[in-house]
Amino acid sequence: MAIPEEELVNSIFRGRRYDVAICGAGPVGMTAAALLAARGLDVVVLEQRMTTSDEPKAISIDDEALRVYQQAGIAEAVMRIMVPGTGTQYFGSDNKPLFHARAAVPYRLGYPFKNPFAQPDLERMLLSALREHPRVDVHFGTEVTGVEQDQDSVTISTTGGSVVARYAFGCDGGRSTIRELFGVTMSGRSYADVWLVVDTLGDFHTERFGMHHGDPERPHVIVPGLDGRCRYEFRLFPGEGEPTDTPSFELIEQLLRRYRDITPEQVERAVNYRFNAVVADDWQIGRCFLLGDAAHMMPPFAGQGLNSGIRDAANLSWKIADVLDGRLREGSLHSYQSERSPHAAATVRASERLGRVVMTTSSGLARRRDELVGAALATPAGRTFFEEMRYRPVQQFTDGLVIPGPNVGVPVGQPRAFDTIEKRIDLLDHFLGDGWALIGVDVVDAGEWADASDVATLFDSTAACVPVDEVLPRLSQRVLIDVDGGLNREFDCYRGRFVLLRPDHFVAAAWYPHDTAQVADVLRTWTLRFQASHSIPL
């Protein structure tokens, strides 16, 4: 049913029509808003709370997320509220270190690997950035009560009136109103284990890494933060507390005693909780999409809850912008779930496994775990597996906006490069920009570049040659030169091929120059600029 025009005009939104309406002003919703606004879209953010949250829920932000914030133009602001982290140290049942898990290649994405922070700081920073952006309206104290959609738009009813947008994002958390309004189910399970989370002030820990203690008598996690903040998480046992209980200071004091003395004033937050391991069965309902905890909830042991939500925003935002700008056909948006859901589900399962193995309360299993890990660490392959976190699911797309092939559907890192146009050294994304990019790796024939110009035109791509040998090709377009081994490392496997990078830095296609015409025909099926001789559906 259409909303009367006078009702729209008289609402708090003044009849303004938006490109995207975002339900939820948590970190994922505001991240999506920042990304969309950076691409020139008009965005409204709706939040039923009266202000940002004071609860420091998420505490770790990774290098992938920081690269996303770079696209939104706010990475430097985020870095001011975090500790540049070095990963996670795991301890055995005897509380002695087993191994330290770090990035396989430090600074590969242009940022520190795994960084402690406080969620309230991030939310305040994001809100400040959005308040300053002319394309974003943020409305707190505005509860969503209904959603209707047709083939062209979404109308969201709220306590402040109705708002119309081309698309809507449900970023409204684990109890998502948007998910409930559409009756979307979730698959997975909830756990009976109860954990106590205590965020403390005035702490002495200065480590730049999280610490996971696999002590079966009391599994626990410690994550130091900025300026004396520190999070402690303890597994509780029967009789020590339920999620509905307010943790007593006596219990907090008892559990922290092995590490520090504490006063009630130094307890910033304390809560008991159970965690879920679930994934939404549908991520897209017409013109509405689910992101973050609305789409997936996972145990905390891999530190990937918020980071997975930021991946959602990074995957979807550029696609929405390209559809509205006429580069992609609307059907391309179906790739959001096909690309993100498998990795989110794999991350949920990996988090469950870490919880079962690292945080086990079985002394026998803990001893056996320590023996197996110790034996593995004595081998080069085992040490690499654990210390480089090879147990984390790899994000690689085999379906969606990719043409499957070797080394396709994977992200390219962000090494430093020298640019022959700007005559200076900077991170790769600075030179390639935030859109599509066509890279010719050791492709130095001007005729082959001319043949590939149609591909570049399809997506308004930046074009650049990357020579992986110590040469400087004489070409009319941009040439990016390796300065420290990083650029060669990222592109060596594509030698002699063109590489089409999507705006989210994933490889959409890689092909030899003699296949350019065939690849171009497939790519045209993704766009509204379709003039191929035959159709290959997405």
GROMACS .gro file of C-alpha atoms in nm, residues 262-518:
model
  257
  262ILE     CA    1   4.032  -0.414   4.130
  263THR     CA    2   3.785  -0.170   4.277
  264PRO     CA    3   3.418  -0.133   4.176
  265GLU     CA    4   3.501   0.196   4.002
  266GLN     CA    5   3.745   0.013   3.775
  267VAL     CA    6   3.474  -0.215   3.636
  268GLU     CA    7   3.359  -0.042   3.319
  269ARG     CA    8   3.116  -0.317   3.219
  270ALA     CA    9   3.035  -0.667   3.337
  271VAL     CA   10   2.781  -0.901   3.181
  272ASN     CA   11   2.704  -1.271   3.161
  273TYR     CA   12   2.616  -1.406   2.819
  274ARG     CA   13   2.557  -1.712   2.605
  275PHE     CA   14   2.664  -1.708   2.244
  276ASN     CA   15   2.496  -1.822   1.925
  277ALA     CA   16   2.633  -1.983   1.610
  278VAL     CA   17   2.369  -1.910   1.347
  279VAL     CA   18   2.343  -1.781   0.990
  280ALA     CA   19   2.036  -1.633   0.821
  281ASP     CA   20   1.882  -1.851   0.552
  282ASP     CA   21   1.805  -1.549   0.333
  283TRP     CA   22   2.026  -1.240   0.315
  284GLN     CA   23   1.824  -1.060   0.048
  285ILE     CA   24   1.449  -1.008   0.048
  286GLY     CA   25   1.365  -0.810  -0.262
  287ARG     CA   26   1.526  -0.470  -0.218
  288CYS     CA   27   1.618  -0.535   0.147
  289PHE     CA   28   1.944  -0.689   0.271
  290LEU     CA   29   2.068  -0.825   0.605
  291LEU     CA   30   2.418  -0.740   0.731
  292GLY     CA   31   2.621  -0.807   1.045
  293ASP     CA   32   2.455  -0.980   1.338
  294ALA     CA   33   2.122  -0.959   1.157
  295ALA     CA   34   2.270  -1.205   0.904
  296HIS     CA   35   2.505  -1.409   1.124
  297MET     CA   36   2.603  -1.450   1.487
  298MET     CA   37   2.912  -1.638   1.598
  299PRO     CA   38   3.109  -1.735   1.908
  300PRO     CA   39   3.375  -1.477   2.001
  301PHE     CA   40   3.679  -1.704   1.997
  302ALA     CA   41   3.800  -1.608   1.649
  303GLY     CA   42   3.739  -1.237   1.703
  304GLN     CA   43   3.547  -1.217   1.375
  305GLY     CA   44   3.196  -1.103   1.467
  306LEU     CA   45   3.230  -0.734   1.385
  307ASN     CA   46   3.491  -0.795   1.118
  308SER     CA   47   3.250  -1.027   0.936
  309GLY     CA   48   2.986  -0.755   0.944
  310ILE     CA   49   3.231  -0.506   0.798
  311ARG     CA   50   3.303  -0.757   0.521
  312ASP     CA   51   2.928  -0.762   0.450
  313ALA     CA   52   2.921  -0.385   0.417
  314ALA     CA   53   3.232  -0.387   0.196
  315ASN     CA   54   3.084  -0.651  -0.034
  316LEU     CA   55   2.741  -0.494  -0.076
  317SER     CA   56   2.799  -0.118  -0.073
  318TRP     CA   57   2.998  -0.089  -0.396
  319LYS     CA   58   2.751  -0.316  -0.576
  320ILE     CA   59   2.458  -0.096  -0.475
  321ALA     CA   60   2.651   0.210  -0.593
  322ASP     CA   61   2.739   0.047  -0.926
  323VAL     CA   62   2.379  -0.056  -0.985
  324LEU     CA   63   2.255   0.296  -0.918
  325ASP     CA   64   2.534   0.440  -1.135
  326GLY     CA   65   2.444   0.210  -1.424
  327ARG     CA   66   2.759  -0.004  -1.424
  328LEU     CA   67   2.597  -0.324  -1.297
  329ARG     CA   68   2.258  -0.472  -1.367
  330GLU     CA   69   2.032  -0.513  -1.065
  331GLY     CA   70   2.054  -0.891  -1.075
  332SER     CA   71   2.417  -0.859  -0.975
  333LEU     CA   72   2.299  -0.787  -0.620
  334HIS     CA   73   2.210  -1.155  -0.582
  335SER     CA   74   2.584  -1.217  -0.562
  336TYR     CA   75   2.588  -1.064  -0.212
  337GLN     CA   76   2.455  -1.376  -0.041
  338SER     CA   77   2.630  -1.623  -0.271
  339GLU     CA   78   2.964  -1.457  -0.199
  340ARG     CA   79   2.931  -1.372   0.169
  341SER     CA   80   2.718  -1.649   0.317
  342PRO     CA   81   2.965  -1.939   0.264
  343HIS     CA   82   3.252  -1.752   0.429
  344ALA     CA   83   3.035  -1.631   0.716
  345ALA     CA   84   2.915  -1.988   0.778
  346ALA     CA   85   3.273  -2.119   0.763
  347THR     CA   86   3.383  -1.849   1.010
  348VAL     CA   87   3.101  -1.947   1.246
  349ARG     CA   88   3.214  -2.310   1.232
  350ALA     CA   89   3.578  -2.213   1.286
  351SER     CA   90   3.480  -2.007   1.590
  352GLU     CA   91   3.288  -2.304   1.728
  353ARG     CA   92   3.589  -2.532   1.680
  354LEU     CA   93   3.820  -2.287   1.853
  355GLY     CA   94   3.580  -2.270   2.145
  356ARG     CA   95   3.553  -2.648   2.175
  357VAL     CA   96   3.927  -2.710   2.152
  358VAL     CA   97   4.095  -2.404   2.302
  359MET     CA   98   3.835  -2.341   2.571
  360THR     CA   99   3.759  -2.699   2.665
  361THR     CA  100   3.688  -2.783   3.030
  362SER     CA  101   3.805  -3.142   2.985
  363SER     CA  102   4.151  -3.188   3.136
  364GLY     CA  103   4.213  -3.496   2.920
  365LEU     CA  104   4.121  -3.319   2.599
  366ALA     CA  105   4.329  -3.016   2.699
  367ARG     CA  106   4.639  -3.233   2.760
  368ARG     CA  107   4.591  -3.413   2.429
  369ARG     CA  108   4.543  -3.077   2.252
  370ASP     CA  109   4.867  -2.943   2.395
  371GLU     CA  110   5.056  -3.259   2.290
  372LEU     CA  111   4.927  -3.244   1.934
  373VAL     CA  112   4.989  -2.874   1.896
  374GLY     CA  113   5.339  -2.911   2.042
  375ALA     CA  114   5.418  -3.193   1.798
  376ALA     CA  115   5.285  -2.989   1.505
  377LEU     CA  116   5.489  -2.685   1.606
  378ALA     CA  117   5.804  -2.900   1.586
  379THR     CA  118   5.751  -2.926   1.208
  380PRO     CA  119   5.780  -2.641   0.955
  381ALA     CA  120   5.434  -2.709   0.813
  382GLY     CA  121   5.273  -2.729   1.156
  383ARG     CA  122   5.440  -2.412   1.277
  384THR     CA  123   5.322  -2.230   0.967
  385PHE     CA  124   4.968  -2.363   1.012
  386PHE     CA  125   4.936  -2.235   1.366
  387GLU     CA  126   5.157  -1.927   1.372
  388GLU     CA  127   5.018  -1.790   1.044
  389MET     CA  128   4.657  -1.872   1.142
  390ARG     CA  129   4.604  -2.103   0.845
  391TYR     CA  130   4.310  -2.247   1.037
  392ARG     CA  131   4.108  -1.935   0.959
  393PRO     CA  132   3.866  -1.978   0.666
  394VAL     CA  133   3.993  -1.825   0.344
  395GLN     CA  134   3.756  -1.587   0.172
  396GLN     CA  135   3.747  -1.696  -0.193
  397PHE     CA  136   3.450  -1.651  -0.423
  398THR     CA  137   3.361  -1.929  -0.666
  399ASP     CA  138   3.014  -1.794  -0.742
  400GLY     CA  139   2.889  -1.441  -0.797
  401LEU     CA  140   3.069  -1.161  -0.977
  402VAL     CA  141   3.371  -1.369  -1.073
  403ILE     CA  142   3.483  -1.567  -1.378
  404PRO     CA  143   3.622  -1.880  -1.209
  405GLY     CA  144   3.984  -1.965  -1.276
  406PRO     CA  145   4.322  -1.993  -1.104
  407ASN     CA  146   4.375  -1.722  -0.842
  408VAL     CA  147   4.034  -1.566  -0.911
  409GLY     CA  148   3.785  -1.466  -0.641
  410VAL     CA  149   4.064  -1.385  -0.396
  411PRO     CA  150   4.167  -1.046  -0.259
  412VAL     CA  151   4.483  -0.872  -0.370
  413GLY     CA  152   4.687  -0.713  -0.095
  414GLN     CA  153   4.788  -0.349  -0.069
  415PRO     CA  154   5.165  -0.324  -0.106
  416ARG     CA  155   5.361  -0.008  -0.167
  417ALA     CA  156   5.434   0.089  -0.527
  418PHE     CA  157   5.600   0.363  -0.730
  419ASP     CA  158   5.361   0.522  -0.977
  420THR     CA  159   5.501   0.657  -1.304
  421ILE     CA  160   5.217   0.910  -1.338
  422GLU     CA  161   5.235   1.067  -0.992
  423LYS     CA  162   5.608   0.998  -0.960
  424ARG     CA  163   5.590   0.889  -0.597
  425ILE     CA  164   5.553   0.590  -0.365
  426ASP     CA  165   5.226   0.512  -0.187
  427LEU     CA  166   4.992   0.224  -0.102
  428LEU     CA  167   4.839   0.046  -0.401
  429ASP     CA  168   4.480   0.153  -0.336
  430HIS     CA  169   4.579   0.518  -0.356
  431PHE     CA  170   4.683   0.474  -0.719
  432LEU     CA  171   4.404   0.239  -0.825
  433GLY     CA  172   4.125   0.433  -0.655
  434ASP     CA  173   3.799   0.297  -0.514
  435GLY     CA  174   3.652   0.165  -0.839
  436TRP     CA  175   3.736  -0.116  -1.078
  437ALA     CA  176   4.093  -0.161  -1.196
  438LEU     CA  177   4.242  -0.339  -1.498
  439ILE     CA  178   4.597  -0.458  -1.435
  440GLY     CA  179   4.824  -0.595  -1.705
  441VAL     CA  180   5.091  -0.806  -1.536
  442ASP     CA  181   5.392  -0.804  -1.767
  443VAL     CA  182   5.154  -0.717  -2.052
  444VAL     CA  183   5.358  -0.466  -2.251
  445ASP     CA  184   5.214  -0.494  -2.602
  446ALA     CA  185   5.021  -0.179  -2.697
  447GLY     CA  186   4.790  -0.378  -2.924
  448GLU     CA  187   4.689  -0.613  -2.643
  449TRP     CA  188   4.610  -0.311  -2.426
  450ALA     CA  189   4.399  -0.164  -2.707
  451ASP     CA  190   4.202  -0.489  -2.732
  452ALA     CA  191   4.138  -0.475  -2.354
  453SER     CA  192   4.012  -0.117  -2.364
  454ASP     CA  193   3.650  -0.239  -2.399
  455VAL     CA  194   3.683  -0.423  -2.067
  456ALA     CA  195   3.816  -0.112  -1.897
  457THR     CA  196   3.533   0.096  -2.043
  458LEU     CA  197   3.263  -0.142  -1.920
  459PHE     CA  198   3.342  -0.058  -1.558
  460ASP     CA  199   3.514   0.281  -1.590
  461SER     CA  200   3.829   0.105  -1.474
  462THR     CA  201   4.163   0.251  -1.381
  463ALA     CA  202   4.428   0.083  -1.596
  464ALA     CA  203   4.785   0.005  -1.493
  465CYS     CA  204   5.072  -0.217  -1.600
  466VAL     CA  205   5.261  -0.407  -1.330
  467PRO     CA  206   5.597  -0.545  -1.449
  468VAL     CA  207   5.716  -0.817  -1.213
  469ASP     CA  208   6.069  -0.806  -1.348
  470GLU     CA  209   6.316  -0.522  -1.298
  471VAL     CA  210   6.213  -0.334  -1.610
  472LEU     CA  211   6.024  -0.015  -1.692
  473PRO     CA  212   5.794  -0.073  -1.992
  474ARG     CA  213   5.742   0.211  -2.239
  475LEU     CA  214   5.364   0.240  -2.233
  476SER     CA  215   5.127   0.534  -2.249
  477GLN     CA  216   4.928   0.430  -1.940
  478ARG     CA  217   5.018   0.412  -1.572
  479VAL     CA  218   5.295   0.174  -1.469
  480LEU     CA  219   5.327   0.061  -1.108
  481ILE     CA  220   5.674  -0.046  -0.997
  482ASP     CA  221   5.762  -0.276  -0.708
  483VAL     CA  222   5.968  -0.108  -0.435
  484ASP     CA  223   5.998  -0.367  -0.158
  485GLY     CA  224   5.895  -0.704  -0.301
  486GLY     CA  225   5.530  -0.669  -0.204
  487LEU     CA  226   5.388  -0.577  -0.545
  488ASN     CA  227   5.576  -0.861  -0.714
  489ARG     CA  228   5.454  -1.103  -0.447
  490GLU     CA  229   5.090  -1.009  -0.507
  491PHE     CA  230   5.097  -1.024  -0.886
  492ASP     CA  231   5.363  -1.279  -0.979
  493CYS     CA  232   5.105  -1.558  -1.013
  494TYR     CA  233   4.926  -1.352  -1.282
  495ARG     CA  234   5.235  -1.304  -1.500
  496GLY     CA  235   5.141  -1.247  -1.865
  497ARG     CA  236   4.771  -1.196  -1.787
  498PHE     CA  237   4.522  -0.918  -1.743
  499VAL     CA  238   4.364  -0.899  -1.398
  500LEU     CA  239   4.030  -0.726  -1.338
  501LEU     CA  240   4.000  -0.605  -0.978
  502ARG     CA  241   3.660  -0.524  -0.830
  503PRO     CA  242   3.614  -0.217  -0.609
  504ASP     CA  243   3.647  -0.442  -0.302
  505HIS     CA  244   3.996  -0.552  -0.425
  506PHE     CA  245   3.887  -0.907  -0.516
  507VAL     CA  246   3.997  -1.052  -0.848
  508ALA     CA  247   3.694  -1.074  -1.076
  509ALA     CA  248   3.880  -1.231  -1.368
  510ALA     CA  249   4.230  -1.313  -1.489
  511TRP     CA  250   4.305  -1.404  -1.849
  512TYR     CA  251   4.568  -1.413  -2.118
  513PRO     CA  252   4.542  -1.140  -2.384
  514HIS     CA  253   4.428  -1.381  -2.658
  515ASP     CA  254   4.114  -1.452  -2.446
  516THR     CA  255   4.013  -1.087  -2.407
  517ALA     CA  256   3.715  -1.099  -2.646
  518GLN     CA  257   3.566  -1.408  -2.478
   0.00000   0.00000   0.00000
